[in-house]
Amino acid sequence: MKDNPSRPLYLVPYYLWIVLFVIAPIALVFYFSFLDLTGAFSLENYKNFFSSVYLRMTLSSFWYAFVITLITVIIAYPTAYWLTKTKHKQLWLLLIIIPSWINLLLKAYAFIGIFGLYGPANKLLQTLGTGPWQILFTDFSFIFVAVYIFIPFMVLPIFNSLDKINPALIDASRDLGASAFTTFRRVIFPLAINGVKSGIQAVFIPALSLFVITRLIAGNKVITLGTAIEQQFLVTQNWGMGSTIAVFLILFMIIIMMVTGQKEKGGSDNGKTK
Amino acid sequence: MAKLSKSAKIYLILVFAVLYAPIFYLIFYSFNSGGTMASFEGFTWEHYGAVFNDTRLLIILMNTVIIALLSSLFSTAIGVLGAIGIVFLRNRKTRNTVLSLNTILIVSPDVIIGASFLILFTLIGVKLGFASVLISHIAFSIPIVVIMVLPKLQEMSTSLIDAATDLGASKRDILTRVIIPYIKPGIFAGFFLALTYSLDDFAVTFFVTGNGFSTLSIEIYSMARAGITLTINALSALIFVVTLGLVLGYYFFNQRTGQSPGTGGAKL
C-alpha cells in the first residue's frame, strides 16, 4: 500500500465484495423477476403475484408474522423489564441469549418430539383429562415455536433500551405522585420505545421469511413468503416467480424498516446489537 | 433498587424454563436406550457411540468446522480492511453509502440471500458444493466483522496515527503496529461472531449447497424430516456443550477486556 492514497489497494477485496455479493445479487433478483419460465422477458410473474392465490398467501404470511411479533412483544417486554432489576443482570441476559445460539434446526427438532402424538405435551394433556391431540402440524405449534425462537431477539433490544433509562427519572415521576402504571405509561414506555421498535424489526421480517419451521413444524400447512420463495427456487425451479416474490419481500422489508426506523438523534441505537 | 416481587420471579423462572426445556429435553433423551423421545427406558451411551462411528456424519462435521474456520478467517481479514477503509473515507456521503450497503446483508432475510446467491453462482459458473458454501459464508460474515470492528476504530484517536507518522512509521507499520493492536478486541469479536454465524447457518447453505456436499444443519434438516433418531439428540447435546463453552468463553474474554456482552444480533 505505497501508492496513491486516494485509492488504497487494501480496499479492493472489500469493494469487490460489495459489488459481487451485495449489489449484483439484488440486481439479479430484480432482473430474474421479469423472466418467465422460458427465460423470456415478461410481466407475467407480477401479474401472477396479484392473482388471488399469491395475494392470499401474502396476507396470511403477514397475519402470522403479526401474531408472532405481537405475542413475542407481550412475553418479552416484562421479561426484559424484570431482568433489568435483577442482580447480575448481564449474566441473566446472557442466559436468555444462549438459546438463540443453539442451531435453529435442533430447536425445531426438539419440538417435533415435544409436540408429537406421544410427546410430553400430549402426556400432560392426557393427565389433565383431554385426550391426545394432533398438536404438531397445526397453526398453534407453528406460532408457538416461532415465538419461542424469537423471544431472545426481542428481549435483547428492549433490555438494552430499558437499561439505559436514568433511574432518577422514574424516582422523579414517583415523587411527583404518579402511580406505578402512570410512570410506566408516561415515562418508561416512551423512553424504551426504540428498543421495542428494533425488536419488532428483528422479529417481523424473519417471521415473514421463515421456511424451516413451516416445513418441519407446520407440515407445509402454513405458507409464508419465505416458504414460497424456497418452493419456487428449489422445488418448482421457477426462479422468475421466486424472484418476484423476493422482490416483494424486499419491498415489505424496506417499508417495515421505514415504519420502525429511528431518528438518528439522542437515544437511538439501543436496539439491534451493533 | 426495588426488589423483584414474587410474581416477577415466577414469571422469569417460567420464561427460563420454557427457553431451556427443549434443549434439555433433547439432551435427556440422548441417553435413552429406547428408540423414541416419548418414553425413557434406560441409560445408554450408544447414541454417542453412533455419532462417532458414523463416518459420513463425522465428515459432515469436519466440513462444517472447516467451512466455519475458513470463512471466518477470510471474512475477518476482508472485513477489518474494509472497516479501516470506511473510517478513512473523508466524504461523508460515500461513507454513509458504503455503510448502508454493508448493512444490507445483515438485515436481509436468509431466504433472499440464499436465493440471490444461487442465481449468482449459477450465472458465473461456480459449481455448487464446497466452494459455493464457503464463498457464501464469507460473504454474509463480512458485514458482521465490519460492524464489530468499526466502533473500535472510531474511538481510536487520530493523534495516535499522527504520532506514529511523525515518528517515521511507514503505512504498513501504522497498520500492523498501531491500528491492528488497538482494534484487536473488535477483531476477535468479529471473528467469533462470523464463526458462530457460519456454524449456525441453515437457510443460505440450503440454497447454495447442491447435491453431495452437506453441513450439519443441512444434515439435521434432512434427518429431522425423515423422523426422530436419537443420534440427532446425541449430536445436539454435543453441539450444545460446545456452543455453551464458546459463548461463555467469549463472555469471560469480554468481561476481562471490559466490554459489555450481549452481542448476539438477530439472525435467522
Coordinates of C-alpha atoms in Angstrom, one line a residue:
Chain A
M1 CA 0.0 0.0 0.0
K2 CA 2.5 2.5 -1.1
D3 CA 0.8 4.0 -4.0
N4 CA -1.9 6.6 -4.5
P5 CA -3.6 7.2 -1.1
S6 CA -7.0 8.1 -2.5
R7 CA -7.4 4.5 -3.8
P8 CA -5.8 2.2 -1.3
L9 CA -5.2 -1.3 -2.7
Y10 CA -6.2 -3.0 0.6
L11 CA -9.8 -1.9 0.0
V12 CA -10.1 -3.9 -3.3
P13 CA -11.4 -7.1 -1.7
Y14 CA -14.0 -5.2 0.4
Y15 CA -15.3 -3.2 -2.6
L16 CA -15.3 -6.3 -4.7
W17 CA -17.4 -8.0 -2.1
I18 CA -19.9 -5.1 -2.1
V19 CA -20.2 -5.2 -5.9
L20 CA -20.4 -9.0 -6.2
F21 CA -22.3 -10.0 -3.1
V22 CA -24.5 -7.0 -2.3
I23 CA -25.3 -5.1 -5.5
A24 CA -25.1 -8.0 -8.0
P25 CA -27.4 -10.4 -6.2
I26 CA -30.1 -7.7 -5.7
A27 CA -29.8 -6.7 -9.3
L28 CA -30.1 -10.3 -10.4
V29 CA -33.2 -10.9 -8.3
F30 CA -34.8 -7.9 -9.9
Y31 CA -33.7 -9.0 -13.4
F32 CA -35.0 -12.6 -12.9
S33 CA -38.3 -11.3 -11.6
F34 CA -39.0 -10.2 -15.2
L35 CA -38.2 -13.6 -16.7
D36 CA -40.9 -16.3 -17.3
L37 CA -40.3 -20.0 -17.3
T38 CA -38.8 -20.0 -20.8
G39 CA -36.4 -17.2 -19.9
A40 CA -38.2 -14.6 -22.0
F41 CA -38.9 -11.1 -20.7
S42 CA -42.4 -10.7 -19.4
L43 CA -44.5 -9.2 -16.7
E44 CA -46.3 -12.5 -16.2
N45 CA -44.8 -13.1 -12.7
Y46 CA -46.1 -9.7 -11.5
K47 CA -49.5 -10.4 -12.9
N48 CA -49.4 -13.8 -11.1
F49 CA -48.4 -12.2 -7.9
F50 CA -51.5 -10.1 -7.9
S51 CA -53.7 -13.1 -8.5
S52 CA -55.8 -14.3 -5.6
V53 CA -53.5 -17.2 -4.7
Y54 CA -50.4 -15.1 -4.0
L55 CA -52.3 -12.3 -2.5
R56 CA -54.0 -14.6 -0.1
M57 CA -50.6 -16.1 0.7
T58 CA -49.1 -12.7 1.3
L59 CA -51.9 -11.7 3.6
S60 CA -51.7 -14.9 5.6
S61 CA -47.9 -14.5 5.8
F62 CA -48.4 -11.0 7.2
W63 CA -51.1 -12.2 9.6
Y64 CA -48.8 -14.9 11.0
A65 CA -45.9 -12.5 11.3
F66 CA -48.1 -10.0 13.0
V67 CA -49.4 -12.5 15.6
I68 CA -46.0 -13.9 16.2
T69 CA -44.5 -10.5 16.7
L70 CA -47.3 -9.4 19.0
I71 CA -47.1 -12.4 21.3
T72 CA -43.3 -12.1 21.3
V73 CA -43.5 -8.5 22.5
I74 CA -46.1 -9.4 25.1
I75 CA -43.8 -12.1 26.6
A76 CA -40.5 -10.3 26.1
Y77 CA -41.3 -6.9 27.5
P78 CA -42.0 -8.0 31.1
T79 CA -39.0 -10.4 30.9
A80 CA -36.7 -7.6 29.8
Y81 CA -38.2 -5.2 32.4
W82 CA -37.7 -7.5 35.3
L83 CA -34.3 -8.7 34.1
T84 CA -33.0 -5.1 34.4
K85 CA -34.0 -5.3 38.0
T86 CA -32.1 -8.4 38.9
K87 CA -28.7 -8.6 40.4
H88 CA -26.1 -9.9 37.8
K89 CA -28.4 -8.7 35.1
Q90 CA -25.8 -9.1 32.4
L91 CA -25.4 -12.7 33.3
W92 CA -29.1 -13.4 33.2
L93 CA -29.3 -11.6 29.9
L94 CA -26.6 -13.8 28.6
L95 CA -28.6 -16.8 29.7
I96 CA -31.6 -15.6 27.8
I97 CA -29.5 -15.2 24.7
I98 CA -27.7 -18.5 24.8
P99 CA -30.7 -20.5 23.4
S100 CA -30.6 -18.2 20.4
W101 CA -27.1 -19.5 19.7
I102 CA -28.3 -23.1 19.5
N103 CA -28.8 -24.2 16.0
L104 CA -32.4 -23.4 14.8
L105 CA -32.7 -26.8 13.4
L106 CA -32.1 -28.5 16.7
K107 CA -34.7 -26.4 18.5
A108 CA -37.2 -27.2 15.8
Y109 CA -36.3 -30.9 16.0
A110 CA -36.8 -30.8 19.8
F111 CA -40.3 -29.5 19.3
I112 CA -41.1 -32.3 16.8
G113 CA -40.6 -34.6 19.8
I114 CA -42.3 -32.4 22.4
F115 CA -45.4 -31.8 20.3
G116 CA -45.6 -35.3 18.9
L117 CA -48.5 -37.6 19.4
Y118 CA -46.7 -39.4 22.2
G119 CA -44.6 -36.5 23.4
P120 CA -44.6 -34.8 26.8
A121 CA -47.1 -32.1 25.7
N122 CA -49.7 -34.7 24.9
K123 CA -48.9 -36.6 28.1
L124 CA -49.6 -33.5 30.1
L125 CA -52.9 -33.0 28.3
Q126 CA -53.8 -36.6 29.0
T127 CA -53.2 -36.3 32.7
L128 CA -55.3 -33.2 32.6
G129 CA -58.1 -35.3 31.1
T130 CA -58.2 -34.2 27.5
G131 CA -57.1 -37.0 25.2
P132 CA -54.2 -36.8 22.8
W133 CA -54.3 -34.0 20.3
Q134 CA -52.7 -33.5 17.0
I135 CA -50.5 -30.6 18.1
L136 CA -47.8 -30.9 15.5
F137 CA -48.5 -29.6 12.1
T138 CA -51.0 -27.0 13.3
D139 CA -51.1 -23.2 13.4
F140 CA -50.7 -23.4 17.2
S141 CA -47.4 -25.4 17.0
F142 CA -46.1 -23.1 14.3
I143 CA -46.8 -19.9 16.2
F144 CA -45.5 -21.4 19.5
V145 CA -42.2 -22.5 18.0
A146 CA -41.7 -19.2 16.1
V147 CA -42.4 -17.2 19.3
Y148 CA -40.0 -19.5 21.2
I149 CA -37.3 -18.8 18.7
F150 CA -37.8 -15.1 18.5
I151 CA -38.0 -14.3 22.3
P152 CA -34.3 -13.7 22.8
F153 CA -34.2 -11.3 19.8
M154 CA -37.0 -9.3 21.3
V155 CA -35.7 -9.3 24.9
L156 CA -32.3 -8.1 23.9
P157 CA -33.1 -4.7 22.4
I158 CA -35.9 -4.0 24.9
F159 CA -33.5 -4.8 27.7
N160 CA -30.9 -2.5 26.3
S161 CA -33.2 0.4 26.0
L162 CA -34.8 -0.1 29.4
D163 CA -31.4 -0.4 31.0
K164 CA -30.4 3.0 29.6
I165 CA -33.2 4.8 31.3
N166 CA -31.9 7.0 34.1
P167 CA -33.5 5.7 37.3
A168 CA -33.7 9.3 38.6
L169 CA -36.5 9.9 36.0
I170 CA -38.5 7.1 37.5
D171 CA -37.9 8.4 41.0
A172 CA -38.9 11.9 40.0
S173 CA -42.1 10.6 38.4
R174 CA -43.0 8.7 41.6
D175 CA -42.1 11.7 43.8
L176 CA -44.4 13.8 41.7
G177 CA -47.2 11.5 42.6
A178 CA -47.5 9.3 39.5
S179 CA -48.8 5.8 40.1
A180 CA -46.7 2.9 39.0
F181 CA -48.9 2.5 36.0
T182 CA -48.7 6.1 35.0
T183 CA -44.9 6.1 35.5
F184 CA -44.8 3.1 33.1
R185 CA -47.1 4.7 30.6
R186 CA -45.7 8.2 30.6
V187 CA -42.0 7.7 31.4
I188 CA -40.7 4.2 30.9
F189 CA -42.6 3.1 27.9
P190 CA -41.9 6.2 25.7
L191 CA -38.2 6.1 26.7
A192 CA -37.9 2.4 25.8
I193 CA -40.0 2.5 22.6
N194 CA -36.9 2.4 20.4
G195 CA -36.0 -1.0 21.8
V196 CA -39.5 -2.3 21.1
K197 CA -39.2 -1.0 17.5
S198 CA -35.8 -2.7 17.0
G199 CA -37.3 -5.8 18.4
I200 CA -40.2 -5.7 16.0
Q201 CA -37.7 -5.2 13.2
A202 CA -35.7 -8.1 14.3
V203 CA -38.7 -10.4 14.6
F204 CA -41.3 -9.3 12.0
I205 CA -39.0 -9.6 8.9
P206 CA -37.6 -13.0 9.8
A207 CA -41.2 -14.1 10.6
L208 CA -42.3 -13.2 7.1
S209 CA -39.5 -15.3 5.6
L210 CA -39.4 -18.3 7.9
F211 CA -39.3 -21.6 6.0
V212 CA -37.6 -24.1 8.2
I213 CA -40.2 -24.1 10.9
T214 CA -43.1 -24.1 8.4
R215 CA -41.6 -27.2 6.8
L216 CA -40.7 -29.1 10.0
I217 CA -43.4 -27.9 12.4
A218 CA -46.3 -26.7 10.4
G219 CA -46.2 -29.6 8.0
N220 CA -46.5 -27.4 4.8
K221 CA -49.9 -26.1 6.1
V222 CA -48.6 -22.7 6.7
I223 CA -47.0 -20.9 3.7
T224 CA -45.1 -17.8 4.4
L225 CA -43.3 -15.6 1.8
G226 CA -40.1 -17.4 2.7
T227 CA -41.6 -20.9 2.1
A228 CA -43.0 -19.7 -1.2
I229 CA -39.6 -18.4 -2.3
E230 CA -37.9 -21.7 -1.3
Q231 CA -40.6 -23.7 -3.1
Q232 CA -40.2 -21.7 -6.3
F233 CA -36.4 -21.9 -6.3
L234 CA -35.7 -25.4 -5.1
V235 CA -38.8 -27.4 -5.9
T236 CA -40.7 -25.9 -8.8
Q237 CA -37.5 -24.5 -10.3
N238 CA -39.3 -21.4 -11.3
W239 CA -36.7 -18.8 -10.5
G240 CA -38.6 -16.0 -12.1
M241 CA -41.6 -16.3 -9.9
G242 CA -39.4 -16.9 -6.8
S243 CA -37.5 -13.7 -7.6
T244 CA -40.8 -11.8 -8.0
I245 CA -41.9 -12.9 -4.5
A246 CA -38.4 -12.0 -3.3
V247 CA -38.8 -8.5 -4.8
F248 CA -42.0 -8.0 -2.8
L249 CA -40.4 -9.4 0.3
I250 CA -37.6 -6.8 -0.1
L251 CA -40.2 -4.1 -0.6
F252 CA -42.0 -5.1 2.5
M253 CA -38.7 -5.2 4.4
I254 CA -37.9 -1.6 3.3
I255 CA -41.4 -0.4 4.4
I256 CA -41.1 -2.1 7.8
M257 CA -37.6 -0.6 8.3
M258 CA -39.0 2.8 7.5
V259 CA -42.0 2.5 9.7
T260 CA -40.0 1.2 12.7
G261 CA -37.0 3.4 11.8
Q262 CA -35.5 5.6 14.5
K263 CA -34.4 9.1 14.2
E264 CA -30.7 9.4 14.4
K265 CA -30.8 11.7 17.5
G266 CA -30.2 11.1 21.1
G267 CA -31.2 7.7 22.4
S268 CA -31.1 5.8 19.2
D269 CA -29.0 2.8 18.5
N270 CA -30.1 0.9 21.6
G271 CA -31.7 -1.8 19.6
K272 CA -30.0 -4.4 17.5
T273 CA -26.6 -5.1 18.7
K274 CA -24.1 -3.1 16.7
Chain B
M1 CA -33.3 -0.5 43.6
A2 CA -36.6 -2.2 44.2
K3 CA -36.5 -5.9 44.8
L4 CA -38.3 -8.3 42.5
S5 CA -41.7 -9.2 43.5
K6 CA -42.7 -12.8 43.9
S7 CA -44.8 -12.8 40.7
A8 CA -42.0 -11.3 38.8
K9 CA -39.7 -14.0 39.9
I10 CA -42.1 -16.7 39.0
Y11 CA -42.6 -15.1 35.6
L12 CA -38.8 -15.0 34.9
I13 CA -38.4 -18.6 36.1
L14 CA -41.2 -19.7 33.7
V15 CA -39.5 -17.9 30.8
F16 CA -36.2 -19.5 31.5
A17 CA -37.9 -22.9 32.0
V18 CA -39.6 -22.7 28.6
L19 CA -36.4 -21.4 26.9
Y20 CA -34.3 -24.3 28.1
A21 CA -36.9 -27.1 28.2
P22 CA -36.5 -28.1 24.6
I23 CA -32.7 -28.1 24.9
F24 CA -32.6 -30.3 28.0
Y25 CA -35.4 -32.4 26.6
L26 CA -33.2 -33.2 23.6
I27 CA -30.1 -33.9 25.8
F28 CA -32.1 -36.1 28.3
Y29 CA -33.4 -38.4 25.6
S30 CA -29.9 -38.7 24.0
F31 CA -29.2 -41.1 26.9
N32 CA -32.4 -43.1 26.2
S33 CA -31.9 -46.8 25.3
G34 CA -35.4 -46.8 23.8
G35 CA -35.6 -45.6 20.3
T36 CA -38.0 -42.6 20.8
M37 CA -38.3 -39.3 22.6
A38 CA -41.5 -40.4 24.3
S39 CA -40.6 -42.9 27.0
F40 CA -37.3 -43.2 28.8
E41 CA -36.3 -46.8 29.1
G42 CA -32.8 -46.9 30.4
F43 CA -29.5 -45.1 30.4
T44 CA -27.1 -45.7 27.5
W45 CA -24.2 -44.1 25.7
E46 CA -25.0 -45.9 22.5
H47 CA -26.2 -42.8 20.6
Y48 CA -23.0 -41.0 21.3
G49 CA -21.2 -44.1 20.0
A50 CA -23.4 -43.9 16.9
V51 CA -22.3 -40.3 16.3
F52 CA -18.6 -41.2 16.5
N53 CA -19.0 -44.4 14.4
D54 CA -20.9 -42.7 11.6
T55 CA -18.1 -41.8 9.2
R56 CA -20.5 -39.9 7.0
L57 CA -21.6 -37.8 9.9
L58 CA -18.0 -37.2 11.0
I59 CA -17.1 -36.0 7.5
I60 CA -20.0 -33.6 7.6
L61 CA -19.0 -32.4 11.0
M62 CA -15.5 -31.8 9.7
N63 CA -16.9 -30.0 6.6
T64 CA -18.9 -27.7 8.9
V65 CA -15.9 -26.9 11.1
I66 CA -13.6 -26.3 8.1
I67 CA -16.2 -24.0 6.4
A68 CA -16.7 -22.1 9.6
L69 CA -13.0 -21.6 10.3
L70 CA -12.0 -20.7 6.8
S71 CA -15.0 -18.4 6.2
S72 CA -14.4 -16.6 9.5
L73 CA -10.7 -16.1 8.7
F74 CA -11.3 -14.7 5.3
S75 CA -14.3 -12.6 6.3
T76 CA -12.3 -11.2 9.3
A77 CA -9.4 -10.2 7.0
I78 CA -11.6 -8.6 4.4
G79 CA -13.9 -7.1 7.0
V80 CA -11.1 -5.5 9.0
L81 CA -9.6 -4.0 5.9
G82 CA -13.0 -2.8 4.8
A83 CA -13.7 -1.2 8.2
I84 CA -10.3 0.6 8.1
G85 CA -11.1 1.8 4.7
I86 CA -14.5 3.1 5.7
V87 CA -13.1 5.0 8.7
F88 CA -10.6 6.8 6.5
L89 CA -13.2 7.8 3.9
R90 CA -13.3 11.6 4.0
N91 CA -16.5 12.1 2.1
R92 CA -19.5 11.7 4.4
K93 CA -21.9 10.8 1.7
T94 CA -19.7 8.0 0.3
R95 CA -19.1 6.7 3.8
N96 CA -22.9 6.5 4.5
T97 CA -23.5 4.8 1.2
V98 CA -20.8 2.2 1.9
L99 CA -22.2 1.7 5.4
S100 CA -25.8 1.1 4.1
L101 CA -24.5 -1.3 1.5
N102 CA -22.7 -3.0 4.3
T103 CA -25.9 -3.4 6.4
I104 CA -28.0 -4.9 3.5
L105 CA -26.8 -8.5 4.0
I106 CA -27.3 -8.2 7.8
V107 CA -31.0 -7.2 7.6
S108 CA -31.9 -9.3 4.5
P109 CA -33.8 -12.5 5.2
D110 CA -31.7 -15.5 4.7
V111 CA -34.1 -16.8 2.0
I112 CA -33.3 -13.8 -0.1
I113 CA -29.6 -14.1 0.4
G114 CA -29.7 -17.8 -0.4
A115 CA -31.8 -17.4 -3.5
S116 CA -29.9 -14.5 -4.9
F117 CA -26.5 -16.2 -4.3
L118 CA -27.9 -19.3 -6.0
I119 CA -28.6 -17.2 -9.1
L120 CA -25.2 -15.5 -8.9
F121 CA -23.3 -18.8 -8.6
T122 CA -25.2 -20.4 -11.4
L123 CA -24.7 -17.5 -13.7
I124 CA -20.9 -17.1 -13.1
G125 CA -20.4 -20.8 -13.2
V126 CA -19.3 -21.6 -9.6
K127 CA -20.1 -25.3 -9.0
L128 CA -22.5 -25.8 -6.1
G129 CA -20.8 -27.5 -3.3
F130 CA -17.8 -26.7 -1.0
A131 CA -16.8 -23.6 -3.0
S132 CA -20.2 -22.0 -3.2
V133 CA -20.9 -22.7 0.5
L134 CA -17.6 -21.3 1.6
I135 CA -17.9 -18.2 -0.6
S136 CA -21.5 -17.5 0.7
H137 CA -20.4 -17.9 4.3
I138 CA -17.5 -15.4 3.7
A139 CA -19.9 -13.1 2.0
F140 CA -22.5 -13.0 4.8
S141 CA -20.0 -12.8 7.6
I142 CA -18.0 -9.8 6.2
P143 CA -20.6 -7.1 7.2
I144 CA -20.8 -8.5 10.7
V145 CA -17.0 -8.2 11.1
V146 CA -17.1 -4.7 9.8
I147 CA -19.8 -3.7 12.3
M148 CA -17.8 -5.2 15.2
V149 CA -14.6 -3.5 14.2
L150 CA -15.9 -0.1 13.3
P151 CA -16.7 1.2 16.8
K152 CA -13.2 0.3 18.0
L153 CA -11.7 2.2 15.1
Q154 CA -14.0 5.2 15.7
E155 CA -12.9 5.5 19.3
M156 CA -9.3 5.4 18.3
S157 CA -7.8 8.9 18.5
T158 CA -6.3 10.0 15.2
S159 CA -3.4 11.6 17.1
L160 CA -2.1 8.0 17.6
I161 CA -1.7 7.7 13.9
D162 CA -0.3 11.2 13.6
A163 CA 2.2 10.4 16.3
A164 CA 3.3 7.3 14.5
T165 CA 3.7 9.1 11.2
D166 CA 5.7 11.8 12.9
L167 CA 8.0 9.2 14.4
G168 CA 8.6 7.9 10.9
A169 CA 6.4 4.9 10.7
S170 CA 5.5 3.6 7.3
K171 CA 1.9 2.9 6.3
R172 CA 2.4 -0.8 6.9
D173 CA 3.9 -0.2 10.3
I174 CA 0.9 2.0 11.3
L175 CA -1.4 -0.7 10.3
T176 CA 0.3 -3.6 12.0
R177 CA 1.8 -1.8 15.0
V178 CA -0.8 0.8 15.8
I179 CA -4.2 0.1 14.3
I180 CA -4.4 -3.7 14.5
P181 CA -3.3 -4.0 18.1
Y182 CA -5.7 -1.2 19.1
I183 CA -8.8 -2.8 17.5
K184 CA -7.9 -6.4 18.5
P185 CA -11.0 -6.9 20.7
G186 CA -13.2 -5.9 17.8
I187 CA -11.4 -8.2 15.5
F188 CA -11.8 -11.1 17.9
A189 CA -15.5 -10.3 18.4
G190 CA -16.0 -10.2 14.7
F191 CA -14.1 -13.5 14.2
F192 CA -16.1 -15.2 16.9
L193 CA -19.4 -13.9 15.5
A194 CA -18.5 -15.0 12.0
L195 CA -17.6 -18.4 13.3
T196 CA -20.9 -18.9 15.1
Y197 CA -22.9 -17.5 12.2
S198 CA -21.3 -19.9 9.9
L199 CA -21.8 -22.9 12.3
D200 CA -25.4 -21.9 12.7
D201 CA -26.4 -21.1 9.2
F202 CA -29.0 -23.3 7.6
A203 CA -31.1 -21.2 5.1
V204 CA -28.3 -19.8 2.9
T205 CA -26.4 -23.0 2.9
F206 CA -29.5 -24.9 1.9
F207 CA -29.8 -22.8 -1.2
V208 CA -26.2 -23.0 -2.4
T209 CA -25.2 -26.4 -1.4
G210 CA -26.3 -28.5 -4.4
N211 CA -26.0 -32.3 -4.1
G212 CA -23.2 -34.1 -2.5
F213 CA -22.0 -31.5 -0.1
S214 CA -23.6 -31.1 3.3
T215 CA -23.1 -29.3 6.5
L216 CA -24.5 -30.2 9.9
S217 CA -27.6 -28.0 9.7
I218 CA -28.5 -29.4 6.3
E219 CA -28.0 -33.0 7.6
I220 CA -30.1 -32.4 10.7
Y221 CA -32.8 -30.9 8.5
S222 CA -33.0 -34.0 6.3
M223 CA -32.7 -36.3 9.3
A224 CA -35.5 -34.4 11.1
R225 CA -37.7 -34.6 8.0
A226 CA -37.2 -38.3 7.9
G227 CA -38.2 -38.7 11.6
I228 CA -36.8 -39.0 15.0
T229 CA -33.5 -40.7 15.6
L230 CA -31.7 -40.3 18.9
T231 CA -28.4 -39.9 17.0
I232 CA -29.5 -36.3 16.4
N233 CA -30.1 -35.9 20.1
A234 CA -26.6 -37.1 21.0
L235 CA -25.3 -34.8 18.3
S236 CA -27.3 -31.8 19.6
A237 CA -26.1 -32.5 23.1
L238 CA -22.5 -32.3 21.9
I239 CA -23.3 -29.1 19.9
F240 CA -25.0 -27.6 22.9
V241 CA -21.9 -28.2 25.1
V242 CA -19.6 -26.7 22.5
T243 CA -21.8 -23.7 21.9
L244 CA -22.1 -23.1 25.6
G245 CA -18.4 -23.3 26.0
L246 CA -17.8 -20.9 23.2
V247 CA -20.4 -18.3 24.4
L248 CA -19.2 -18.5 28.0
G249 CA -15.6 -18.3 26.9
Y250 CA -16.4 -15.3 24.8
Y251 CA -18.3 -13.7 27.6
F252 CA -15.5 -14.0 30.1
F253 CA -13.0 -12.9 27.5
N254 CA -15.1 -9.8 27.0
Q255 CA -15.5 -9.3 30.7
R256 CA -11.8 -9.3 31.0
T257 CA -11.3 -6.8 28.3
G258 CA -14.0 -4.6 29.8
Q259 CA -16.8 -4.8 27.2
S260 CA -20.4 -5.4 27.6
P261 CA -21.8 -8.7 26.4
G262 CA -25.0 -9.4 24.6
T263 CA -23.5 -9.1 21.2
G264 CA -25.8 -11.7 19.6
G265 CA -27.8 -9.9 17.0
A266 CA -30.8 -11.1 15.2
K267 CA -30.1 -13.6 12.5
L268 CA -32.3 -16.3 11.2

